[in-house]
Structures are given as C-alpha cells and as structure tokens.
Amino acid sequence: MSAEAFDVVVAGGGPAGSTAASLVAMQGHRVLLVEKEVLPRYRVGESLLPATVHGVCGLLGVTDELAATDFPVKRGATFQWGGRPEPWSFSFEASSRLTGPTSFAYQADRTRFDEILLNNAKRKGVVVREGCSVTAVVEEGDRVTGLRYTDSDGGEHEAGARYVIDATGRESPLFSGAGGTRDRTDSFRGLALSGYFGNGCKRLPEPHAGDGLSVAFDGGWFWYVPLFRGLTSVGAVVRPERAEQLQDDREEAFKALIAECPTVSDLLSEGMRVTAGKYGQLRISEDYAYRRTAFWRPGMVLVGDAACSLDPLFSSGVHLATYSALLAARSINSVLAGDLDEKTALTEFETRYRREFGAFSDLLTAFHRAGDEYPEPESFVDLAAGVSSGDAVLAPGGPVLPGGPAVSPDGLKWLPEAAR
C-alpha cells in the first residue's frame, strides 16, 4: 500500500469538501482531497442562499465566476403554505444584514456549481484525486491519523494527516469513525420523487420569477425551481405512508402527484418533462433529518451531511455544507498555526454548527406543524438567507453583531482569546 503525508485529508469533493480543502490550503497547508466520482456529475439541490454566494464563495474567490454563468437570480422565495390559499413571498433585501448588491442568490446547476468549487480548490493548491473511493480512517489510539482509499484501478493507498475531514455526505462510509450515533428526526421523514421539465414551464410574476416555489398539498409538498435556459426542477416530497405509490411506475406516480396539486399542475401545463440525458431520469431519494451525537474526535471532523441533514424546504443544504466547512477550516487552521488547542477550536466548530443547524431545524418544525403563513419579520429573512449567525463573512455588507464569531481579519481562523 502506497503512503503519503499531508496536513489535512478531505474525503468528498462536493461543496463541503471543496470549501474546507480550499480554505485550509489558503493558509499554506498541504491538503489532499479524495473524491469517489469524476466531476462534472449530477446532483440535485439547486437553490443557493446569499450567505453562500456572497459570503463563502466570496472568501473562496469564485463570485465573479458564478456571476458569469446563466444561473437565474434568486431574490427570495415564494410559498403556498398555511392558512390562506394565495401564494406569499419574502425578499432577501428585507434583511439589514444584506446590502443591495448582496441581497440575492442563484438557482444553480449543481453539475457546474460543484465543478467550479472543485476546480477552485485545485487552483488553491489542493491535491485532488477523483475516481477514488475512501474505505476507512487510520487510527492510532484515540486519534485519527489518516485515511485509506482505493483508486480507479483498484490500487490501495494510505494518506497520513494531522486531520481528516469527512465530507462524503449522507452515505458516508467514514462517519462512524468519529464515534457516537446518528439520531433521526421522525417529523421530517418521507420520500422525494423529482424530475425536470423543459421550455414552456411558467414562471412566477416579477420580481419573483427567479424564486423557488414551495407548495403544500394533501400528500406532502412540491418544490418548483427555475433553472437555466428554461429548465425547471420539480420534486414532490411525500409522507412515508405514501411511499408505496412511488415504487411501481414512477412516471404514472409523478403525473398523479402533480394532478393532486393544482398550482404546480398549472405551472407545468405547457411544459414537457425532460426524458433524455442527465436530467431525463425520475429520481427517488429519502428525505429525512438526522444529526450525529459527535461531530468530531481527535484528528477527525464531520462536515455537511456527514454530520447532520435537514428537510430541503428552506434550501439550507448547500449553506449548511459550506458554512460547516468554513467553521471546520477555521478551527483546523487555528490548531495548525498553534493559536488554539484542539479541544477549544473544534468545540467552537461544533457549537456554531449545531447552533446554525438547530435554527433551521426549529423553523422547519414550526413550519410543518403549524402551517401558518409567515410575515416578513427580519429575523425570519435573516435565517432564510443564511445570515442569522451574525458571522461577518456570511453577510459582508451587514453589521458585525455583538456576540458574533471572533475571527481573524482574513476570515480563515479563530482569534485567540488574547486578541479578541
């Protein structure tokens, strides 16, 4: 087995892994990223938040690259949910933490978005190996000291590191190495059946044409997300008792679900489902919420869906992935620089990630249980935009709030207590 040594090894090349790897490499550390697939590859989950676009992506240096794409601009979100039948919307500009130039996000093609972040990691000096499957962490006593992986030819490799970051998502083969258990939240359990529709699909009236629409119906709820060149992502999230409906003929099941929801049916009345290429499949995915009881152990950190996951109603997936990666990178950079001890730094990471995850989880619980319409209070919009933490990196135009994270001027490390 061939062996190498790095400061940090990252498993997974999605938004969480690429972000963490880049932010550690930007401090001059030697980083290896191992990714099972070869990008570009398909992923669902297209709707981004301003905190990701202007905060994390600004720190990574890819905002201009995103602006040059044809991703639709997203200025808020629209819901048909709760007590009244009419749709209602909120706008990111209602948050005082977002200035005019930063009060929007994108409806992104994840195939291209993920590739932009991974290519950026390569430019930052990260050693990227695609087509390689991680198999296990290397341990010495209580500490993780590296990672084992297999390349596309079946060759086995071992990479030693001071830290291993698991960013391999829900199906991670590594997360158990951090200890603890995965606790599920039954209130969000269900199945999602999704596909894509081409030109002819209707858009919401301006200024909400680029917004995603979420519509509740008797069997669950639909997402309706406008993408590039007339493409639209449509998915139905149904409760577990409806799962059998999806198992036989997906095409007929999807048509039946759309027929149950007049709003989505009308929007799709002139659109045709895409049936070829990477957007041509009807895909089923399990929709459930969970969190690990342990987010780290000595030498190992879990980020993104490897640590916790939520119902996608508020499009929090990429935000939680990239923000947890930023928090983890700050902690690891602080330890590698000798500014903080490991326990202090990684406890900071876990505390802040749990707080951000918990805020979205609490909102989702209230939303699903009460089903009431929400007005546009600033605290609601702050959370929906991903800037409620007060982290100045996530809302570069907003105020630095009391009690917010104490970070170095470059945003890449925690400040030692003496420097705060």
mmCIF file of C-alpha atoms in Angstrom, residues 39-381:
data_model
loop_
_atom_site.group_PDB
_atom_site.id
_atom_site.type_symbol
_atom_site.label_atom_id
_atom_site.label_comp_id
_atom_site.label_asym_id
_atom_site.label_seq_id
_atom_site.Cartn_x
_atom_site.Cartn_y
_atom_site.Cartn_z
ATOM 1 C CA LEU A 39 -16.640 15.735 -11.937
ATOM 2 C CA PRO A 40 -18.758 17.034 -13.584
ATOM 3 C CA ARG A 41 -21.512 14.808 -12.211
ATOM 4 C CA TYR A 42 -25.210 15.250 -11.427
ATOM 5 C CA ARG A 43 -26.554 16.448 -8.063
ATOM 6 C CA VAL A 44 -29.983 17.732 -7.063
ATOM 7 C CA GLY A 45 -30.325 20.657 -4.633
ATOM 8 C CA GLU A 46 -30.003 23.708 -6.854
ATOM 9 C CA SER A 47 -31.236 26.610 -4.726
ATOM 10 C CA LEU A 48 -28.480 28.658 -3.029
ATOM 11 C CA LEU A 49 -28.627 31.272 -0.244
ATOM 12 C CA PRO A 50 -26.972 34.729 -0.192
ATOM 13 C CA ALA A 51 -24.681 33.589 2.650
ATOM 14 C CA THR A 52 -23.144 31.021 0.311
ATOM 15 C CA VAL A 53 -22.974 33.161 -2.820
ATOM 16 C CA HIS A 54 -21.567 36.364 -1.293
ATOM 17 C CA GLY A 55 -20.065 35.037 1.928
ATOM 18 C CA VAL A 56 -18.333 31.693 1.495
ATOM 19 C CA CYS A 57 -17.933 31.967 -2.287
ATOM 20 C CA GLY A 58 -16.577 35.494 -1.823
ATOM 21 C CA LEU A 59 -13.961 34.151 0.583
ATOM 22 C CA LEU A 60 -13.120 31.411 -1.924
ATOM 23 C CA GLY A 61 -12.818 33.951 -4.757
ATOM 24 C CA VAL A 62 -15.418 32.489 -7.141
ATOM 25 C CA THR A 63 -18.192 35.121 -7.072
ATOM 26 C CA ASP A 64 -17.192 36.541 -10.470
ATOM 27 C CA GLU A 65 -17.173 33.042 -11.938
ATOM 28 C CA LEU A 66 -20.697 32.458 -10.612
ATOM 29 C CA ALA A 67 -21.854 35.818 -11.972
ATOM 30 C CA ALA A 68 -20.629 34.801 -15.450
ATOM 31 C CA THR A 69 -22.918 31.760 -15.530
ATOM 32 C CA ASP A 70 -26.528 31.725 -16.737
ATOM 33 C CA PHE A 71 -27.855 30.730 -13.309
ATOM 34 C CA PRO A 72 -31.164 32.546 -12.621
ATOM 35 C CA VAL A 73 -31.035 35.228 -9.953
ATOM 36 C CA LYS A 74 -32.996 34.345 -6.814
ATOM 37 C CA ARG A 75 -34.192 37.324 -4.723
ATOM 38 C CA GLY A 76 -36.245 35.419 -2.160
ATOM 39 C CA ALA A 77 -38.728 32.566 -2.077
ATOM 40 C CA THR A 78 -42.447 32.018 -2.563
ATOM 41 C CA PHE A 79 -44.748 29.674 -0.630
ATOM 42 C CA GLN A 80 -48.279 28.446 -0.984
ATOM 43 C CA TRP A 81 -48.493 27.136 2.518
ATOM 44 C CA GLY A 82 -50.573 27.609 5.589
ATOM 45 C CA GLY A 83 -53.875 29.275 6.286
ATOM 46 C CA ARG A 84 -54.539 31.200 3.099
ATOM 47 C CA PRO A 85 -54.649 29.767 -0.423
ATOM 48 C CA GLU A 86 -52.787 32.628 -2.143
ATOM 49 C CA PRO A 87 -49.001 32.366 -2.545
ATOM 50 C CA TRP A 88 -46.880 34.676 -0.386
ATOM 51 C CA SER A 89 -43.255 35.709 -0.782
ATOM 52 C CA PHE A 90 -40.319 37.090 1.141
ATOM 53 C CA SER A 91 -37.333 39.033 -0.208
ATOM 54 C CA PHE A 92 -33.742 38.849 0.985
ATOM 55 C CA GLU A 93 -33.491 42.639 0.803
ATOM 56 C CA ALA A 94 -35.710 42.815 3.903
ATOM 57 C CA SER A 95 -32.614 41.878 5.946
ATOM 58 C CA SER A 96 -30.495 44.787 7.149
ATOM 59 C CA ARG A 97 -27.533 42.390 7.195
ATOM 60 C CA LEU A 98 -27.644 42.212 3.390
ATOM 61 C CA THR A 99 -26.909 45.294 1.310
ATOM 62 C CA GLY A 100 -28.456 45.783 -2.136
ATOM 63 C CA PRO A 101 -25.578 44.134 -4.032
ATOM 64 C CA THR A 102 -25.707 41.053 -1.772
ATOM 65 C CA SER A 103 -29.465 40.565 -1.347
ATOM 66 C CA PHE A 104 -29.735 37.787 -3.915
ATOM 67 C CA ALA A 105 -28.553 34.272 -4.607
ATOM 68 C CA TYR A 106 -28.753 31.877 -7.571
ATOM 69 C CA GLN A 107 -30.726 28.867 -8.703
ATOM 70 C CA ALA A 108 -27.626 26.893 -9.605
ATOM 71 C CA ASP A 109 -26.975 23.933 -11.842
ATOM 72 C CA ARG A 110 -25.190 21.770 -9.278
ATOM 73 C CA THR A 111 -23.279 19.957 -12.012
ATOM 74 C CA ARG A 112 -21.484 23.214 -12.817
ATOM 75 C CA PHE A 113 -21.539 24.760 -9.341
ATOM 76 C CA ASP A 114 -19.781 21.797 -7.742
ATOM 77 C CA GLU A 115 -17.229 21.715 -10.569
ATOM 78 C CA ILE A 116 -16.496 25.434 -10.088
ATOM 79 C CA LEU A 117 -15.725 24.851 -6.406
ATOM 80 C CA LEU A 118 -13.575 21.775 -7.048
ATOM 81 C CA ASN A 119 -11.575 23.456 -9.818
ATOM 82 C CA ASN A 120 -11.049 26.401 -7.488
ATOM 83 C CA ALA A 121 -9.644 24.021 -4.870
ATOM 84 C CA LYS A 122 -7.132 22.807 -7.440
ATOM 85 C CA ARG A 123 -6.121 26.419 -8.149
ATOM 86 C CA LYS A 124 -5.642 26.981 -4.424
ATOM 87 C CA GLY A 125 -3.077 24.181 -4.363
ATOM 88 C CA VAL A 126 -5.211 21.268 -3.154
ATOM 89 C CA VAL A 127 -4.089 17.884 -4.474
ATOM 90 C CA VAL A 128 -7.314 16.448 -5.934
ATOM 91 C CA ARG A 129 -7.725 12.768 -6.783
ATOM 92 C CA GLU A 130 -11.013 11.877 -8.460
ATOM 93 C CA GLY A 131 -12.357 8.394 -9.087
ATOM 94 C CA CYS A 132 -11.035 7.256 -5.710
ATOM 95 C CA SER A 133 -13.198 5.639 -3.014
ATOM 96 C CA VAL A 134 -12.390 6.106 0.655
ATOM 97 C CA THR A 135 -12.504 2.905 2.692
ATOM 98 C CA ALA A 136 -11.505 3.687 6.280
ATOM 99 C CA VAL A 137 -9.754 6.069 8.603
ATOM 100 C CA VAL A 138 -6.355 5.228 10.061
ATOM 101 C CA GLU A 139 -6.232 5.297 13.853
ATOM 102 C CA GLU A 140 -3.512 5.381 16.466
ATOM 103 C CA GLY A 141 -5.057 5.021 19.896
ATOM 104 C CA ASP A 142 -7.810 7.592 20.351
ATOM 105 C CA ARG A 143 -6.679 9.678 17.390
ATOM 106 C CA VAL A 144 -7.397 9.530 13.656
ATOM 107 C CA THR A 145 -4.109 9.885 11.798
ATOM 108 C CA GLY A 146 -5.013 9.358 8.162
ATOM 109 C CA LEU A 147 -7.236 7.891 5.507
ATOM 110 C CA ARG A 148 -7.266 4.787 3.322
ATOM 111 C CA TYR A 149 -8.677 4.864 -0.200
ATOM 112 C CA THR A 150 -8.753 2.834 -3.407
ATOM 113 C CA ASP A 151 -8.072 4.314 -6.847
ATOM 114 C CA SER A 152 -9.961 3.549 -10.071
ATOM 115 C CA ASP A 153 -7.566 0.697 -10.881
ATOM 116 C CA GLY A 154 -8.059 -0.969 -7.522
ATOM 117 C CA GLY A 155 -4.776 0.247 -6.059
ATOM 118 C CA GLU A 156 -4.830 0.788 -2.301
ATOM 119 C CA HIS A 157 -3.421 3.947 -0.768
ATOM 120 C CA GLU A 158 -2.929 5.456 2.652
ATOM 121 C CA ALA A 159 -2.594 9.188 3.317
ATOM 122 C CA GLY A 160 -1.381 10.280 6.721
ATOM 123 C CA ALA A 161 -2.645 13.620 8.053
ATOM 124 C CA ARG A 162 -2.988 15.676 11.192
ATOM 125 C CA TYR A 163 -6.689 15.990 10.333
ATOM 126 C CA VAL A 164 -9.203 14.057 8.274
ATOM 127 C CA ILE A 165 -12.354 15.918 7.183
ATOM 128 C CA ASP A 166 -15.309 13.710 6.253
ATOM 129 C CA ALA A 167 -17.422 15.498 3.634
ATOM 130 C CA THR A 168 -18.825 12.401 1.939
ATOM 131 C CA GLY A 169 -22.478 13.119 2.710
ATOM 132 C CA ARG A 170 -25.409 11.025 3.876
ATOM 133 C CA GLU A 171 -23.965 7.723 2.673
ATOM 134 C CA SER A 172 -20.575 8.377 4.215
ATOM 135 C CA PRO A 173 -18.510 5.241 4.833
ATOM 136 C CA LEU A 174 -16.467 7.135 7.416
ATOM 137 C CA PHE A 175 -18.779 8.993 9.813
ATOM 138 C CA SER A 176 -18.920 6.155 12.339
ATOM 139 C CA GLY A 177 -15.197 6.702 12.798
ATOM 140 C CA ALA A 178 -15.994 9.893 14.691
ATOM 141 C CA GLY A 179 -17.923 7.931 17.309
ATOM 142 C CA GLY A 180 -21.432 8.494 18.600
ATOM 143 C CA THR A 181 -24.664 7.657 16.814
ATOM 144 C CA ARG A 182 -26.893 9.115 14.086
ATOM 145 C CA ASP A 183 -30.183 10.282 15.586
ATOM 146 C CA ARG A 184 -33.116 10.690 13.190
ATOM 147 C CA THR A 185 -35.995 13.150 13.469
ATOM 148 C CA ASP A 186 -39.170 11.315 12.511
ATOM 149 C CA SER A 187 -41.144 14.523 11.863
ATOM 150 C CA PHE A 188 -39.268 15.093 8.599
ATOM 151 C CA ARG A 189 -39.243 11.561 7.212
ATOM 152 C CA GLY A 190 -40.521 10.992 3.685
ATOM 153 C CA LEU A 191 -39.566 10.252 0.096
ATOM 154 C CA ALA A 192 -38.877 12.713 -2.712
ATOM 155 C CA LEU A 193 -39.708 11.951 -6.361
ATOM 156 C CA SER A 194 -38.172 14.522 -8.691
ATOM 157 C CA GLY A 195 -37.536 15.287 -12.346
ATOM 158 C CA TYR A 196 -37.008 18.163 -14.791
ATOM 159 C CA PHE A 197 -39.205 19.970 -17.294
ATOM 160 C CA GLY A 198 -38.084 21.939 -20.343
ATOM 161 C CA ASN A 199 -39.200 25.089 -22.164
ATOM 162 C CA GLY A 200 -42.812 26.092 -21.744
ATOM 163 C CA CYS A 201 -42.940 25.926 -17.954
ATOM 164 C CA LYS A 202 -44.457 29.053 -16.450
ATOM 165 C CA ARG A 203 -42.582 31.388 -14.121
ATOM 166 C CA LEU A 204 -43.845 33.385 -11.182
ATOM 167 C CA PRO A 205 -44.604 37.041 -11.919
ATOM 168 C CA GLU A 206 -41.792 39.568 -11.443
ATOM 169 C CA PRO A 207 -39.976 40.330 -9.227
ATOM 170 C CA HIS A 208 -40.256 36.683 -8.144
ATOM 171 C CA ALA A 209 -39.606 34.965 -11.493
ATOM 172 C CA GLY A 210 -36.306 33.557 -10.239
ATOM 173 C CA ASP A 211 -37.669 32.438 -6.871
ATOM 174 C CA GLY A 212 -38.209 28.853 -5.914
ATOM 175 C CA LEU A 213 -41.814 27.956 -5.110
ATOM 176 C CA SER A 214 -42.853 25.545 -2.352
ATOM 177 C CA VAL A 215 -46.461 24.329 -2.381
ATOM 178 C CA ALA A 216 -48.153 22.203 0.271
ATOM 179 C CA PHE A 217 -50.730 19.636 -0.850
ATOM 180 C CA ASP A 218 -52.564 16.809 0.900
ATOM 181 C CA GLY A 219 -49.815 14.260 0.296
ATOM 182 C CA GLY A 220 -46.834 16.449 1.227
ATOM 183 C CA TRP A 221 -45.241 19.355 -0.616
ATOM 184 C CA PHE A 222 -43.751 20.275 -4.019
ATOM 185 C CA TRP A 223 -40.682 22.270 -4.952
ATOM 186 C CA TYR A 224 -40.643 24.185 -8.243
ATOM 187 C CA VAL A 225 -37.226 25.705 -9.016
ATOM 188 C CA PRO A 226 -36.495 27.685 -12.228
ATOM 189 C CA LEU A 227 -33.102 26.876 -13.715
ATOM 190 C CA PHE A 228 -31.071 27.933 -16.759
ATOM 191 C CA ARG A 229 -32.398 28.076 -20.328
ATOM 192 C CA GLY A 230 -35.995 27.295 -19.357
ATOM 193 C CA LEU A 231 -35.188 24.147 -17.372
ATOM 194 C CA THR A 232 -37.249 23.627 -14.205
ATOM 195 C CA SER A 233 -36.572 21.281 -11.297
ATOM 196 C CA VAL A 234 -39.772 19.792 -9.855
ATOM 197 C CA GLY A 235 -39.993 17.448 -6.891
ATOM 198 C CA ALA A 236 -42.727 16.038 -4.652
ATOM 199 C CA VAL A 237 -41.841 15.196 -1.045
ATOM 200 C CA VAL A 238 -44.452 12.730 0.251
ATOM 201 C CA ARG A 239 -45.080 11.296 3.680
ATOM 202 C CA PRO A 240 -43.922 7.723 4.456
ATOM 203 C CA GLU A 241 -47.445 6.314 4.183
ATOM 204 C CA ARG A 242 -47.476 7.388 0.507
ATOM 205 C CA ALA A 243 -44.123 5.723 -0.265
ATOM 206 C CA GLU A 244 -45.686 2.632 -1.869
ATOM 207 C CA GLN A 245 -47.231 4.890 -4.506
ATOM 208 C CA LEU A 246 -43.748 5.701 -5.831
ATOM 209 C CA GLN A 247 -42.356 2.199 -6.124
ATOM 210 C CA ASP A 248 -44.010 0.777 -9.246
ATOM 211 C CA ASP A 249 -44.379 3.160 -12.196
ATOM 212 C CA ARG A 250 -42.538 6.391 -11.379
ATOM 213 C CA GLU A 251 -43.898 8.157 -14.452
ATOM 214 C CA GLU A 252 -47.510 7.484 -13.523
ATOM 215 C CA ALA A 253 -46.847 8.240 -9.853
ATOM 216 C CA PHE A 254 -45.320 11.617 -10.749
ATOM 217 C CA LYS A 255 -48.255 12.505 -13.005
ATOM 218 C CA ALA A 256 -50.691 11.553 -10.260
ATOM 219 C CA LEU A 257 -48.894 13.675 -7.668
ATOM 220 C CA ILE A 258 -48.796 16.697 -9.984
ATOM 221 C CA ALA A 259 -52.526 16.283 -10.615
ATOM 222 C CA GLU A 260 -53.095 16.493 -6.841
ATOM 223 C CA CYS A 261 -51.506 19.951 -6.762
ATOM 224 C CA PRO A 262 -53.381 22.453 -8.980
ATOM 225 C CA THR A 263 -50.745 25.194 -8.614
ATOM 226 C CA VAL A 264 -47.892 23.026 -9.893
ATOM 227 C CA SER A 265 -50.136 21.421 -12.495
ATOM 228 C CA ASP A 266 -50.951 24.841 -13.932
ATOM 229 C CA LEU A 267 -47.296 25.945 -13.982
ATOM 230 C CA LEU A 268 -46.395 22.767 -15.913
ATOM 231 C CA SER A 269 -49.384 22.851 -18.263
ATOM 232 C CA GLU A 270 -47.290 23.967 -21.258
ATOM 233 C CA GLY A 271 -44.027 22.258 -20.294
ATOM 234 C CA MET A 272 -42.757 18.819 -21.254
ATOM 235 C CA ARG A 273 -40.781 16.580 -18.936
ATOM 236 C CA VAL A 274 -37.165 16.048 -19.995
ATOM 237 C CA THR A 275 -36.696 12.329 -20.731
ATOM 238 C CA ALA A 276 -33.110 12.108 -22.022
ATOM 239 C CA GLY A 277 -29.653 12.829 -20.647
ATOM 240 C CA LYS A 278 -28.693 13.548 -17.066
ATOM 241 C CA TYR A 279 -31.932 15.465 -16.472
ATOM 242 C CA GLY A 280 -34.120 12.749 -18.015
ATOM 243 C CA GLN A 281 -34.495 10.412 -15.046
ATOM 244 C CA LEU A 282 -37.175 10.444 -12.388
ATOM 245 C CA ARG A 283 -35.227 10.021 -9.169
ATOM 246 C CA ILE A 284 -36.341 8.860 -5.733
ATOM 247 C CA SER A 285 -34.435 9.965 -2.670
ATOM 248 C CA GLU A 286 -35.142 9.550 1.021
ATOM 249 C CA ASP A 287 -35.981 12.802 2.745
ATOM 250 C CA TYR A 288 -35.226 12.729 6.443
ATOM 251 C CA ALA A 289 -33.495 14.737 9.113
ATOM 252 C CA TYR A 290 -30.743 13.500 11.415
ATOM 253 C CA ARG A 291 -27.768 14.668 13.398
ATOM 254 C CA ARG A 292 -24.741 12.874 14.767
ATOM 255 C CA THR A 293 -24.187 12.892 18.506
ATOM 256 C CA ALA A 294 -20.474 13.545 17.805
ATOM 257 C CA PHE A 295 -19.224 15.957 15.135
ATOM 258 C CA TRP A 296 -15.522 15.368 15.808
ATOM 259 C CA ARG A 297 -12.930 13.317 17.589
ATOM 260 C CA PRO A 298 -9.185 13.932 17.873
ATOM 261 C CA GLY A 299 -7.861 14.155 14.323
ATOM 262 C CA MET A 300 -11.257 13.948 12.570
ATOM 263 C CA VAL A 301 -14.108 16.361 11.738
ATOM 264 C CA LEU A 302 -17.514 15.753 10.097
ATOM 265 C CA VAL A 303 -18.944 18.489 7.864
ATOM 266 C CA GLY A 304 -22.087 18.860 5.755
ATOM 267 C CA ASP A 305 -24.424 15.874 5.543
ATOM 268 C CA ALA A 306 -21.846 13.589 7.162
ATOM 269 C CA ALA A 307 -22.698 15.405 10.416
ATOM 270 C CA CYS A 308 -26.373 16.322 10.006
ATOM 271 C CA SER A 309 -29.098 16.839 7.414
ATOM 272 C CA LEU A 310 -32.493 18.550 7.100
ATOM 273 C CA ASP A 311 -35.647 18.609 5.003
ATOM 274 C CA PRO A 312 -34.860 20.818 1.942
ATOM 275 C CA LEU A 313 -37.855 23.173 2.338
ATOM 276 C CA PHE A 314 -35.685 26.234 3.043
ATOM 277 C CA SER A 315 -32.862 25.290 0.645
ATOM 278 C CA SER A 316 -30.414 25.047 3.528
ATOM 279 C CA GLY A 317 -28.366 22.093 2.238
ATOM 280 C CA VAL A 318 -25.517 23.863 0.415
ATOM 281 C CA HIS A 319 -25.479 26.625 3.034
ATOM 282 C CA LEU A 320 -25.028 24.156 5.903
ATOM 283 C CA ALA A 321 -22.409 22.262 3.874
ATOM 284 C CA THR A 322 -20.279 25.295 3.049
ATOM 285 C CA TYR A 323 -20.740 27.055 6.399
ATOM 286 C CA SER A 324 -19.777 23.931 8.353
ATOM 287 C CA ALA A 325 -16.736 23.635 6.076
ATOM 288 C CA LEU A 326 -15.791 27.237 6.857
ATOM 289 C CA LEU A 327 -16.177 26.628 10.597
ATOM 290 C CA ALA A 328 -14.118 23.431 10.421
ATOM 291 C CA ALA A 329 -11.393 25.082 8.334
ATOM 292 C CA ARG A 330 -11.116 27.958 10.826
ATOM 293 C CA SER A 331 -10.719 25.512 13.687
ATOM 294 C CA ILE A 332 -8.139 23.361 11.928
ATOM 295 C CA ASN A 333 -6.205 26.405 10.695
ATOM 296 C CA SER A 334 -6.106 27.752 14.258
ATOM 297 C CA VAL A 335 -4.732 24.466 15.615
ATOM 298 C CA LEU A 336 -2.162 24.055 12.836
ATOM 299 C CA ALA A 337 -0.995 27.642 13.432
ATOM 300 C CA GLY A 338 -0.620 26.979 17.170
ATOM 301 C CA ASP A 339 -3.164 29.668 18.072
ATOM 302 C CA LEU A 340 -5.669 27.368 19.835
ATOM 303 C CA ASP A 341 -5.631 23.885 21.307
ATOM 304 C CA GLU A 342 -7.624 21.220 19.506
ATOM 305 C CA LYS A 343 -10.426 20.856 22.051
ATOM 306 C CA THR A 344 -11.095 24.600 22.192
ATOM 307 C CA ALA A 345 -11.010 25.030 18.412
ATOM 308 C CA LEU A 346 -13.154 22.026 17.484
ATOM 309 C CA THR A 347 -15.639 22.710 20.271
ATOM 310 C CA GLU A 348 -16.039 26.151 18.680
ATOM 311 C CA PHE A 349 -16.727 24.462 15.345
ATOM 312 C CA GLU A 350 -19.276 22.052 16.759
ATOM 313 C CA THR A 351 -21.081 24.631 18.894
ATOM 314 C CA ARG A 352 -21.565 27.016 15.998
ATOM 315 C CA TYR A 353 -22.544 24.329 13.510
ATOM 316 C CA ARG A 354 -25.110 22.847 15.902
ATOM 317 C CA ARG A 355 -26.499 26.332 16.536
ATOM 318 C CA GLU A 356 -26.940 27.018 12.801
ATOM 319 C CA PHE A 357 -28.422 23.582 12.140
ATOM 320 C CA GLY A 358 -30.713 23.938 15.156
ATOM 321 C CA ALA A 359 -32.055 27.298 13.984
ATOM 322 C CA PHE A 360 -33.169 25.827 10.647
ATOM 323 C CA SER A 361 -34.495 22.697 12.358
ATOM 324 C CA ASP A 362 -36.622 24.736 14.769
ATOM 325 C CA LEU A 363 -38.064 26.807 11.923
ATOM 326 C CA LEU A 364 -38.901 23.699 9.909
ATOM 327 C CA THR A 365 -40.593 22.091 12.902
ATOM 328 C CA ALA A 366 -42.785 25.135 13.427
ATOM 329 C CA PHE A 367 -43.487 25.429 9.707
ATOM 330 C CA HIS A 368 -44.543 21.817 9.262
ATOM 331 C CA ARG A 369 -46.596 21.611 12.440
ATOM 332 C CA ALA A 370 -48.365 24.950 12.383
ATOM 333 C CA GLY A 371 -48.544 25.538 8.646
ATOM 334 C CA ASP A 372 -49.212 29.203 9.328
ATOM 335 C CA GLU A 373 -48.237 31.853 6.838
ATOM 336 C CA TYR A 374 -45.168 33.817 7.831
ATOM 337 C CA PRO A 375 -44.963 37.591 7.564
ATOM 338 C CA GLU A 376 -41.636 39.163 6.698
ATOM 339 C CA PRO A 377 -40.009 39.742 10.081
ATOM 340 C CA GLU A 378 -36.335 40.427 9.694
ATOM 341 C CA SER A 379 -35.331 37.502 11.910
ATOM 342 C CA PHE A 380 -37.151 35.080 9.573
ATOM 343 C CA VAL A 381 -35.488 36.545 6.480
#
